[in-house]
GROMACS .gro file of C-alpha atoms in nm:
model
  354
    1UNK     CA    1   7.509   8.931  12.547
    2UNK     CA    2   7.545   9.106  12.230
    3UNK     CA    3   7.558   8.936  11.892
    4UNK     CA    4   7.821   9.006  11.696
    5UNK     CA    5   7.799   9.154  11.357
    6UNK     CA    6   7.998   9.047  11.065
    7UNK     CA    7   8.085   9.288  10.744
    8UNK     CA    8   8.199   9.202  10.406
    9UNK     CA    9   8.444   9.473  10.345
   10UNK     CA   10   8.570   9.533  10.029
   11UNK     CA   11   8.973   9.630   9.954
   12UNK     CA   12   8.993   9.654   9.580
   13UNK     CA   13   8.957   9.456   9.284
   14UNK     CA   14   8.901   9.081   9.337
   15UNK     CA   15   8.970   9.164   9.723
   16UNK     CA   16   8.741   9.137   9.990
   17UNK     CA   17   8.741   8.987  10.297
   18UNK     CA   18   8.491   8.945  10.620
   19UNK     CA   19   8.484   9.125  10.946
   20UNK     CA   20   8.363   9.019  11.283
   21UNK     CA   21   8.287   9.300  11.527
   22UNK     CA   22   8.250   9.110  11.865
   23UNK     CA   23   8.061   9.349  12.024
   24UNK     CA   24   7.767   9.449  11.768
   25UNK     CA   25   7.790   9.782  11.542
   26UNK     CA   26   7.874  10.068  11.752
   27UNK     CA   27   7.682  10.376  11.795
   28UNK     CA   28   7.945  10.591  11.591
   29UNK     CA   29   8.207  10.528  11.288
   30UNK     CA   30   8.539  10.626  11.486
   31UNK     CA   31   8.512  10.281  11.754
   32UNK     CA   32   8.483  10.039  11.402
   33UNK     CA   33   8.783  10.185  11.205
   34UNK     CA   34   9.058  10.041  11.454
   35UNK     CA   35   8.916   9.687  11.399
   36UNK     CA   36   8.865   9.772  11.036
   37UNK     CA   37   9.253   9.847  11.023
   38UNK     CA   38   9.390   9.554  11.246
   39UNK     CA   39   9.166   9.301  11.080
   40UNK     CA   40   9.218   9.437  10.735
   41UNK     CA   41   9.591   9.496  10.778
   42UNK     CA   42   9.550   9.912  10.629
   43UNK     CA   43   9.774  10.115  10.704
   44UNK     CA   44   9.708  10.425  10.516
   45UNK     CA   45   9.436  10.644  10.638
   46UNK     CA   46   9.079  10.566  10.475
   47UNK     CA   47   8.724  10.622  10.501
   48UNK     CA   48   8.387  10.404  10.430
   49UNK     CA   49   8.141  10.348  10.150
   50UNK     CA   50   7.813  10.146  10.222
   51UNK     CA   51   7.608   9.989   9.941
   52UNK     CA   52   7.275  10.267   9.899
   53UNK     CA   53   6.959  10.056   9.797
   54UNK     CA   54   6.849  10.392   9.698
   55UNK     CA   55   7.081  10.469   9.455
   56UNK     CA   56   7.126  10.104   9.277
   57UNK     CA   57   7.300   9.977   9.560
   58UNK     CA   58   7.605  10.200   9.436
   59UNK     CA   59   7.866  10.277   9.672
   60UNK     CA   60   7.835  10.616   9.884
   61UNK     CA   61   8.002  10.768  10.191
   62UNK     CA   62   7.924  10.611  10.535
   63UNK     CA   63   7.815  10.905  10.743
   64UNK     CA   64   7.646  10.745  10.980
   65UNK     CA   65   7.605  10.361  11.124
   66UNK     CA   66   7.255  10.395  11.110
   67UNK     CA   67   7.262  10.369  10.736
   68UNK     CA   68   7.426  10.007  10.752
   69UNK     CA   69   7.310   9.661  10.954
   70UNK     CA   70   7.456   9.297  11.013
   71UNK     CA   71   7.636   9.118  10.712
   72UNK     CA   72   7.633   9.502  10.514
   73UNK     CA   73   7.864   9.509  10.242
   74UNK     CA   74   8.120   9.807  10.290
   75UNK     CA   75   8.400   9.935  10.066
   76UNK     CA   76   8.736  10.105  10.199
   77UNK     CA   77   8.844  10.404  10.000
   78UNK     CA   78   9.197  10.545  10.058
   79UNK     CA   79   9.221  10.885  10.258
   80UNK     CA   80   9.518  10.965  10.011
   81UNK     CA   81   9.335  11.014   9.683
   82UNK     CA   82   9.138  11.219   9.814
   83UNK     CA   83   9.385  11.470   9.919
   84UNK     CA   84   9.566  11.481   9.586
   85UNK     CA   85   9.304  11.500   9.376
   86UNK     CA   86   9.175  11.793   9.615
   87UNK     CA   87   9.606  11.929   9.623
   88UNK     CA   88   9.816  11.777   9.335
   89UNK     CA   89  10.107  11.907   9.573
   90UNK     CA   90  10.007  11.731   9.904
   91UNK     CA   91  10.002  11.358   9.988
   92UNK     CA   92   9.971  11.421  10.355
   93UNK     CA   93   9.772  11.189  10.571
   94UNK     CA   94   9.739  11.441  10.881
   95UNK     CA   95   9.718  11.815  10.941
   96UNK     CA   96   9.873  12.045  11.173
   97UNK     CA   97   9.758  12.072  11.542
   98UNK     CA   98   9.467  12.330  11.544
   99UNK     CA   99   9.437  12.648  11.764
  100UNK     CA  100   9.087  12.565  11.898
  101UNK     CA  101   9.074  12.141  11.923
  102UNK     CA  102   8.711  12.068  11.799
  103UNK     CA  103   8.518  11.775  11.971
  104UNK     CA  104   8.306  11.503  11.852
  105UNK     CA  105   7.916  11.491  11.933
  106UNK     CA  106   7.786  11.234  12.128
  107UNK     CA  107   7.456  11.210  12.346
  108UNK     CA  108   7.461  11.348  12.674
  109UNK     CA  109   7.184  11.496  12.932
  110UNK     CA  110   7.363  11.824  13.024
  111UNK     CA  111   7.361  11.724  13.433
  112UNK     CA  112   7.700  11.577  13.629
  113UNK     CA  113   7.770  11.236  13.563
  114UNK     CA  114   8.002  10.907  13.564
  115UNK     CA  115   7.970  10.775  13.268
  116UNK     CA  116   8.000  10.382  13.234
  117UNK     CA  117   8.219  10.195  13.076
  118UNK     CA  118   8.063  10.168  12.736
  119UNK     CA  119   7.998  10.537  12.733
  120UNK     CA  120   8.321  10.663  12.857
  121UNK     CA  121   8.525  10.392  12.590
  122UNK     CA  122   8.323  10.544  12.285
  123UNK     CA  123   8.377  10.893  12.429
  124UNK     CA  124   8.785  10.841  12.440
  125UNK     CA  125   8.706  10.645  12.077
  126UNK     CA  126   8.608  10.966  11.913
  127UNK     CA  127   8.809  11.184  12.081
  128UNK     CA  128   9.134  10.960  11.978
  129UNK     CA  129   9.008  10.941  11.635
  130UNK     CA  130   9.014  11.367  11.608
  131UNK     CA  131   9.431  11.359  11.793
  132UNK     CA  132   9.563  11.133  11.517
  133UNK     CA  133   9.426  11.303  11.224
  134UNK     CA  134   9.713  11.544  11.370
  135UNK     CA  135   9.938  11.329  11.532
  136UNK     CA  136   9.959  10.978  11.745
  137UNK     CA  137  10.256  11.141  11.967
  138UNK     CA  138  10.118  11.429  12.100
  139UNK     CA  139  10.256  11.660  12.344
  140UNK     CA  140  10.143  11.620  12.760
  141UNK     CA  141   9.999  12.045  12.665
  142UNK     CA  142   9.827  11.881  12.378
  143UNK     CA  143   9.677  11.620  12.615
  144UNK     CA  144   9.590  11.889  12.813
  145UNK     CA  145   9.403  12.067  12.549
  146UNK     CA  146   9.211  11.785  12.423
  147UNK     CA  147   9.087  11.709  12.770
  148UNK     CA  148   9.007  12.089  12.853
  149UNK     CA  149   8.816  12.135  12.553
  150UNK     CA  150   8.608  11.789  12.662
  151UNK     CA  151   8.489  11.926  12.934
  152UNK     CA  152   8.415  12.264  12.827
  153UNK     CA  153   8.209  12.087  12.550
  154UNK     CA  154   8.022  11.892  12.819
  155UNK     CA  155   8.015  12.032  13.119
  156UNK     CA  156   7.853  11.714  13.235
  157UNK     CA  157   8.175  11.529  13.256
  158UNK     CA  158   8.408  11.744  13.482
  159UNK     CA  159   8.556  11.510  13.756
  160UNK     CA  160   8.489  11.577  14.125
  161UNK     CA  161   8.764  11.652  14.318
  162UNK     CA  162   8.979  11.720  14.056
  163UNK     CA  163   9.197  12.090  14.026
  164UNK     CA  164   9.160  12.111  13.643
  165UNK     CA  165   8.846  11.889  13.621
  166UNK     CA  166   8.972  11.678  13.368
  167UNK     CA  167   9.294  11.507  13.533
  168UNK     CA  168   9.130  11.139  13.537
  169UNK     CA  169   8.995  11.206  13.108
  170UNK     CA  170   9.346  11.301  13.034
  171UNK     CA  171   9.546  10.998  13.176
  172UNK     CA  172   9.259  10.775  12.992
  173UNK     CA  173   9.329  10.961  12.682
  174UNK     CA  174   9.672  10.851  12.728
  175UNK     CA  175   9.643  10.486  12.784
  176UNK     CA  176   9.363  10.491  12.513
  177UNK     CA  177   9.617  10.687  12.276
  178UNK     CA  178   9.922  10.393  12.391
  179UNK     CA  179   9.729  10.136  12.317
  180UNK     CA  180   9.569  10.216  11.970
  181UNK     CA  181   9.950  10.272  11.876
  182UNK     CA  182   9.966   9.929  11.930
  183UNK     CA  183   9.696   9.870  11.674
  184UNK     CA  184   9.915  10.091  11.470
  185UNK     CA  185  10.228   9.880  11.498
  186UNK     CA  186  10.041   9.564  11.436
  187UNK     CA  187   9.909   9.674  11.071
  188UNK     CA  188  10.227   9.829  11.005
  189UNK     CA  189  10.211  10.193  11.076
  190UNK     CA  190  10.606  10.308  10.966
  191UNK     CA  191  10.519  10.643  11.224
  192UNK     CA  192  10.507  10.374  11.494
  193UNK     CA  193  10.720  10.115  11.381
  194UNK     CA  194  11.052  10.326  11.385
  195UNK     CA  195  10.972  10.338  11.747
  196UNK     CA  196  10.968   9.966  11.797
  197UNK     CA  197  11.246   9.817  12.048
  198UNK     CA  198  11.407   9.560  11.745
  199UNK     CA  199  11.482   9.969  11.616
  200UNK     CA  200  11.697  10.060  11.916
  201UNK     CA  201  12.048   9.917  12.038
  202UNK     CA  202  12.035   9.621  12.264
  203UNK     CA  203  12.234   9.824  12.571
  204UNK     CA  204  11.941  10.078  12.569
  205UNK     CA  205  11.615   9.856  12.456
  206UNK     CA  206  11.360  10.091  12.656
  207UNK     CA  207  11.008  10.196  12.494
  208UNK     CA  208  11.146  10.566  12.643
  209UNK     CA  209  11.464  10.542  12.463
  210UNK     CA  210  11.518  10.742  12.152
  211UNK     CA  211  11.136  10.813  12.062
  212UNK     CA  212  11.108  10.947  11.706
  213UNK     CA  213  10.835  11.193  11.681
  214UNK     CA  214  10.703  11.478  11.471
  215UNK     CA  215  10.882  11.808  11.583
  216UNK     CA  216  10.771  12.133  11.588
  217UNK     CA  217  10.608  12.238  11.275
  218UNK     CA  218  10.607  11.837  11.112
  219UNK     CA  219  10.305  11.693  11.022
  220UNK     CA  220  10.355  11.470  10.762
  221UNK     CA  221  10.645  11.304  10.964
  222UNK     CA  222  10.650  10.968  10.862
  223UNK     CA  223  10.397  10.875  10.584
  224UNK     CA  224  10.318  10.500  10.480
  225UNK     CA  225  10.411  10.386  10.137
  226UNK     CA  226  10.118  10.495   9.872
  227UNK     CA  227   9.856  10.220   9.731
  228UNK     CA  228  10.006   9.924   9.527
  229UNK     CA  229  10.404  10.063   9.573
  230UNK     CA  230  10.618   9.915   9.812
  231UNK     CA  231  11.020   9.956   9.873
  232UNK     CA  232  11.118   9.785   9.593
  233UNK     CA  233  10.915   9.994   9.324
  234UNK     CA  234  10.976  10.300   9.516
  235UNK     CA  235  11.365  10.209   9.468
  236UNK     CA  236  11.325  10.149   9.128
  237UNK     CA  237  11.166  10.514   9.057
  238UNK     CA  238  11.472  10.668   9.275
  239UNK     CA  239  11.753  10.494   9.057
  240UNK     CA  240  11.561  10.669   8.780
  241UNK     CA  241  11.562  11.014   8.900
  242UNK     CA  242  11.940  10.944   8.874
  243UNK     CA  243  11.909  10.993   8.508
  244UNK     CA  244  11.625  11.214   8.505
  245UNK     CA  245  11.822  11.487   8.686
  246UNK     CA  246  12.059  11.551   8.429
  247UNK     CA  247  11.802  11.589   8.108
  248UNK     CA  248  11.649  11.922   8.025
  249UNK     CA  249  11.303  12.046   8.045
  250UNK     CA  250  11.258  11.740   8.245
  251UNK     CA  251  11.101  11.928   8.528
  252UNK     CA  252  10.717  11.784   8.545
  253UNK     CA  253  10.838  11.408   8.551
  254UNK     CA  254  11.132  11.481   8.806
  255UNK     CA  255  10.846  11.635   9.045
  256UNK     CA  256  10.588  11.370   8.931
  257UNK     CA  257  10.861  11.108   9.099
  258UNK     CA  258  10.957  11.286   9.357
  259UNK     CA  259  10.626  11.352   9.527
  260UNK     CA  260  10.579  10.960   9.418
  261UNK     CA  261  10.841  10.915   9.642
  262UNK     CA  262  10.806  11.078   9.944
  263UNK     CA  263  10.710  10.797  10.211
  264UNK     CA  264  11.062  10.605  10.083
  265UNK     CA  265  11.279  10.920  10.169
  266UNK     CA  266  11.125  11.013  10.473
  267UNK     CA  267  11.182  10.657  10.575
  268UNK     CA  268  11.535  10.668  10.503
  269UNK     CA  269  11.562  11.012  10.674
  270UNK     CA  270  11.440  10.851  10.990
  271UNK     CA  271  11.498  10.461  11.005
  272UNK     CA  272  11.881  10.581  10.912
  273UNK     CA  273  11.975  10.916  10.993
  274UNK     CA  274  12.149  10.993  10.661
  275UNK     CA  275  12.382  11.239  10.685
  276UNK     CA  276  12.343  11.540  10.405
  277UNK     CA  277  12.606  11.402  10.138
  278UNK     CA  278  12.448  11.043  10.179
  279UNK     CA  279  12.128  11.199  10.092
  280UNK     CA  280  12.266  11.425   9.802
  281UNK     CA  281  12.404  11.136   9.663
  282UNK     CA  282  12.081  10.909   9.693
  283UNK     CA  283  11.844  11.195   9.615
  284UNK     CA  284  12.022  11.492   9.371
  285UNK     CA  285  11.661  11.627   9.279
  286UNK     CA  286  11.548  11.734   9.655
  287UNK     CA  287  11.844  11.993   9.642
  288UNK     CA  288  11.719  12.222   9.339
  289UNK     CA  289  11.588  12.527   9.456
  290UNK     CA  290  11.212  12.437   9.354
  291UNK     CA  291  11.217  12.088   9.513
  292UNK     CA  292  11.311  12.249   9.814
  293UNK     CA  293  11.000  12.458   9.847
  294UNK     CA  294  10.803  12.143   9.766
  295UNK     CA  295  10.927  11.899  10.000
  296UNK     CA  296  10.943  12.150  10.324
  297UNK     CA  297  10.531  12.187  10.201
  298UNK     CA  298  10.504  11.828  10.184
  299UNK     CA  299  10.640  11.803  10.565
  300UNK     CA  300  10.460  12.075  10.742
  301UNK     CA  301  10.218  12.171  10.458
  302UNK     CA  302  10.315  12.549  10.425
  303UNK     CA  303  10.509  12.704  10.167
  304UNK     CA  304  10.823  12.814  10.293
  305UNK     CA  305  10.969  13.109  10.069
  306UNK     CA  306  10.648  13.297  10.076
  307UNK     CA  307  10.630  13.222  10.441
  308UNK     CA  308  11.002  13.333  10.538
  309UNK     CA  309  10.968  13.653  10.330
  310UNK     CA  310  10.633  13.736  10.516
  311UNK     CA  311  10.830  13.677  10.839
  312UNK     CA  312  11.148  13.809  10.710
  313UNK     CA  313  10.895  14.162  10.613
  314UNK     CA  314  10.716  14.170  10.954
  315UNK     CA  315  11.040  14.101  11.174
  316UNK     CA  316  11.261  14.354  10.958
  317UNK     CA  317  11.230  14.660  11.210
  318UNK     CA  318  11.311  14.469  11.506
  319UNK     CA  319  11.633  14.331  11.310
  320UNK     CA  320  11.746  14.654  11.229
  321UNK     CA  321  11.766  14.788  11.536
  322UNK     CA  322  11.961  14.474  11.679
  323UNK     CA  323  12.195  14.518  11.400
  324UNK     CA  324  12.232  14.918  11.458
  325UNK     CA  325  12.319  14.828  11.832
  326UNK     CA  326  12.600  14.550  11.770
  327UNK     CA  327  12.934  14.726  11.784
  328UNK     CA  328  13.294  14.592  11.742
  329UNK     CA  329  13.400  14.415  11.390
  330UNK     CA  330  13.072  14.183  11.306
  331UNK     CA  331  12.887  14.556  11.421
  332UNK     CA  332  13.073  14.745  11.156
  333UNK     CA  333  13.053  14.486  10.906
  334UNK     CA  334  12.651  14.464  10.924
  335UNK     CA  335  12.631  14.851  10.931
  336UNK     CA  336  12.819  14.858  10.593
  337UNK     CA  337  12.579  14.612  10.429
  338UNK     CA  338  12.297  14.809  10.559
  339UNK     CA  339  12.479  15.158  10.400
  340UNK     CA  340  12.505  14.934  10.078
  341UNK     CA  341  12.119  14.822  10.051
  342UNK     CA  342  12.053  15.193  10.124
  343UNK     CA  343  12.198  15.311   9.902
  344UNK     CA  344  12.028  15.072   9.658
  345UNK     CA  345  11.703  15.155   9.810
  346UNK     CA  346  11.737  15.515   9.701
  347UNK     CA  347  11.883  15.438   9.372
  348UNK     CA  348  11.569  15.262   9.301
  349UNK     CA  349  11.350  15.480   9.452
  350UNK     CA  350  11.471  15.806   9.229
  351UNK     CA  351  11.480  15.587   8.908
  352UNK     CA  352  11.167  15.509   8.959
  353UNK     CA  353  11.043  15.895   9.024
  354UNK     CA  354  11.274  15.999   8.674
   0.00000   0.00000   0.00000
């Protein structure tokens, strides 16, 4: 049976607590950080810093489990100061779905084989911990990717039997995926909490009712509140953009707030469904122009002017033709605009010859 190892894991100043790890240290990071975030109650994403003997015993990125034994003393560092200080603009906690999913090492032989339980649990481990650095509702084609690009990794592990080869990894993937949400709803996690069944009406309290999830495009969907803030301060700083909106040349501390603020307006967009005077009347700020820009960057992390234009630019032929073809009154209508930015279009183009 194996012993099981206990860490002292530090959470900040004059906060540290111990935790037990029933089943030893793992081969890998990504199978300790759901018992590091149910034990430890985090709910913002993190990463790990081990005391280095060879530098002082001063605290340094975990990269490896090798570099750390029983009773280890380990330090959590928040995943969200590391993204603003690397984008002053971006406090998200996940990134969008990628083209070509990437995933994890582990040690294999390169022949057919069933792997046992321990092997096939830290396999789903890592690949779990990859899908919600994007997203803990993915899509049943996003299951399907993740468990395509397994087996194309590995060869080894394509099921027998199976039409796509990977049938059997992708239903584990999504019990695995279920029940780490769990984790998620036990520490707190608001992405997974507004899905909770004390959230929906008592005539249709069903897990399958109503799901709130990311669509198309969101990534930042529901973001936890940041580091030492909670409602209550978060309320506080919204009461005073009130006030802050109407000075002048009061632009850095009104975007300061606002991207303070984030997590508390997302969970009011959510929890209660505002509808659009509610929210201009709660939050005057997010409909200025520039704050616009910001916050549709903060949910999907793209710029959205930039991008429209670009699209706006590349679909413009195709447009024009649709428009040339319409006929009746709307048809007339958008041929006379077009005659009118012509005719601007030349104006500008002979001024500039002159």
């Amino acid at each position: 049976m194996t012993n099981p190892a206990i860490l002292r894991v530090i959470l900040g100043p004059d906060n540290s607590q111990r935790v037990v790890i029933s089943a030893g240290l793992p081969v890998s990071q990504p199978p300790m950080q759901p018992q590091m975030k149910t034990q430890c109650k985090i709910m913002t994403p993190f990463r790990l810093q081990f005391m280095d003997p060879l530098f002082g015993n001063d605290f340094v990125n975990l990269t490896s489990i090798e570099e750390i034994q029983d009773k280890a003393t380990l330090k959590v560092v928040s995943g969200d100061s590391t993204l603003i200080l690397s984008s002053p603009e971006s406090t998200s906690s996940r990134s969008s779905w990628p083209d070509l999913f990437l995933v994890p090492s582990f040690k294999e032989n390169g022949m057919l084989l069933i792997p046992d339980p321990k092997l096939k649990s830290d396999i789903l481990e890592g690949l779990i911990q990859e899908v919600v650095k994007h997203t803990v509702y993915p899509t049943d084609r996003k299951f399907d990717q993740v468990a395509e690009a397994l087996i194309l990794g590995h060869p080894c592990l394509k099921e027998k039997g199976s039409p796509s080869g990977y049938a059997g990894w992708k239903m584990s993937l999504k019990y695995k995926l279920s029940n780490y949400r769990t984790h998620l709803r036990k520490v707190g996690c608001p992405e997974v909490c507004v899905n909770a069944l004390k959230h929906k009406p008592a005539e249709k309290c069903s897990p399958a009712y109503d799901v709130k999830r990311p669509k198309r495009g969101e990534v930042d969907y529901c973001p936890a509140f940041p580091l030492g803030e909670s409602e209550q301060s978060l309320e506080t700083i919204r009461i005073e953009l009130l006030s802050d909106v109407k000075k002048h040349n009061n632009r850095d501390t009104i975007k300061d707030k606002m991207n303070k603020t984030f997590s508390l307006r997302r969970q009011e967009v959510i929890y209660d469904a505002l509808m659009i005077s509610e929210l201009q009347e709660r939050w005057p700020a997010l409909f200025d122009p520039a704050e616009i820009n910001t916050e549709f960057k903060r949910i999907t992390t793209m710029p959205l002017q930039s991008r429209f234009l670009s699209q706006l630019n590349f679909l413009s032929e195709s447009l024009l033709t649709v428009f040339a073809k319409r006929s009746g009154k709307q048809g007339k209508m958008l041929k006379d605009m077009m005659m009118v930015r012509t005719c601007q279009l030349l104006s500008n183009f002979f001024n500039y010859q002159v």
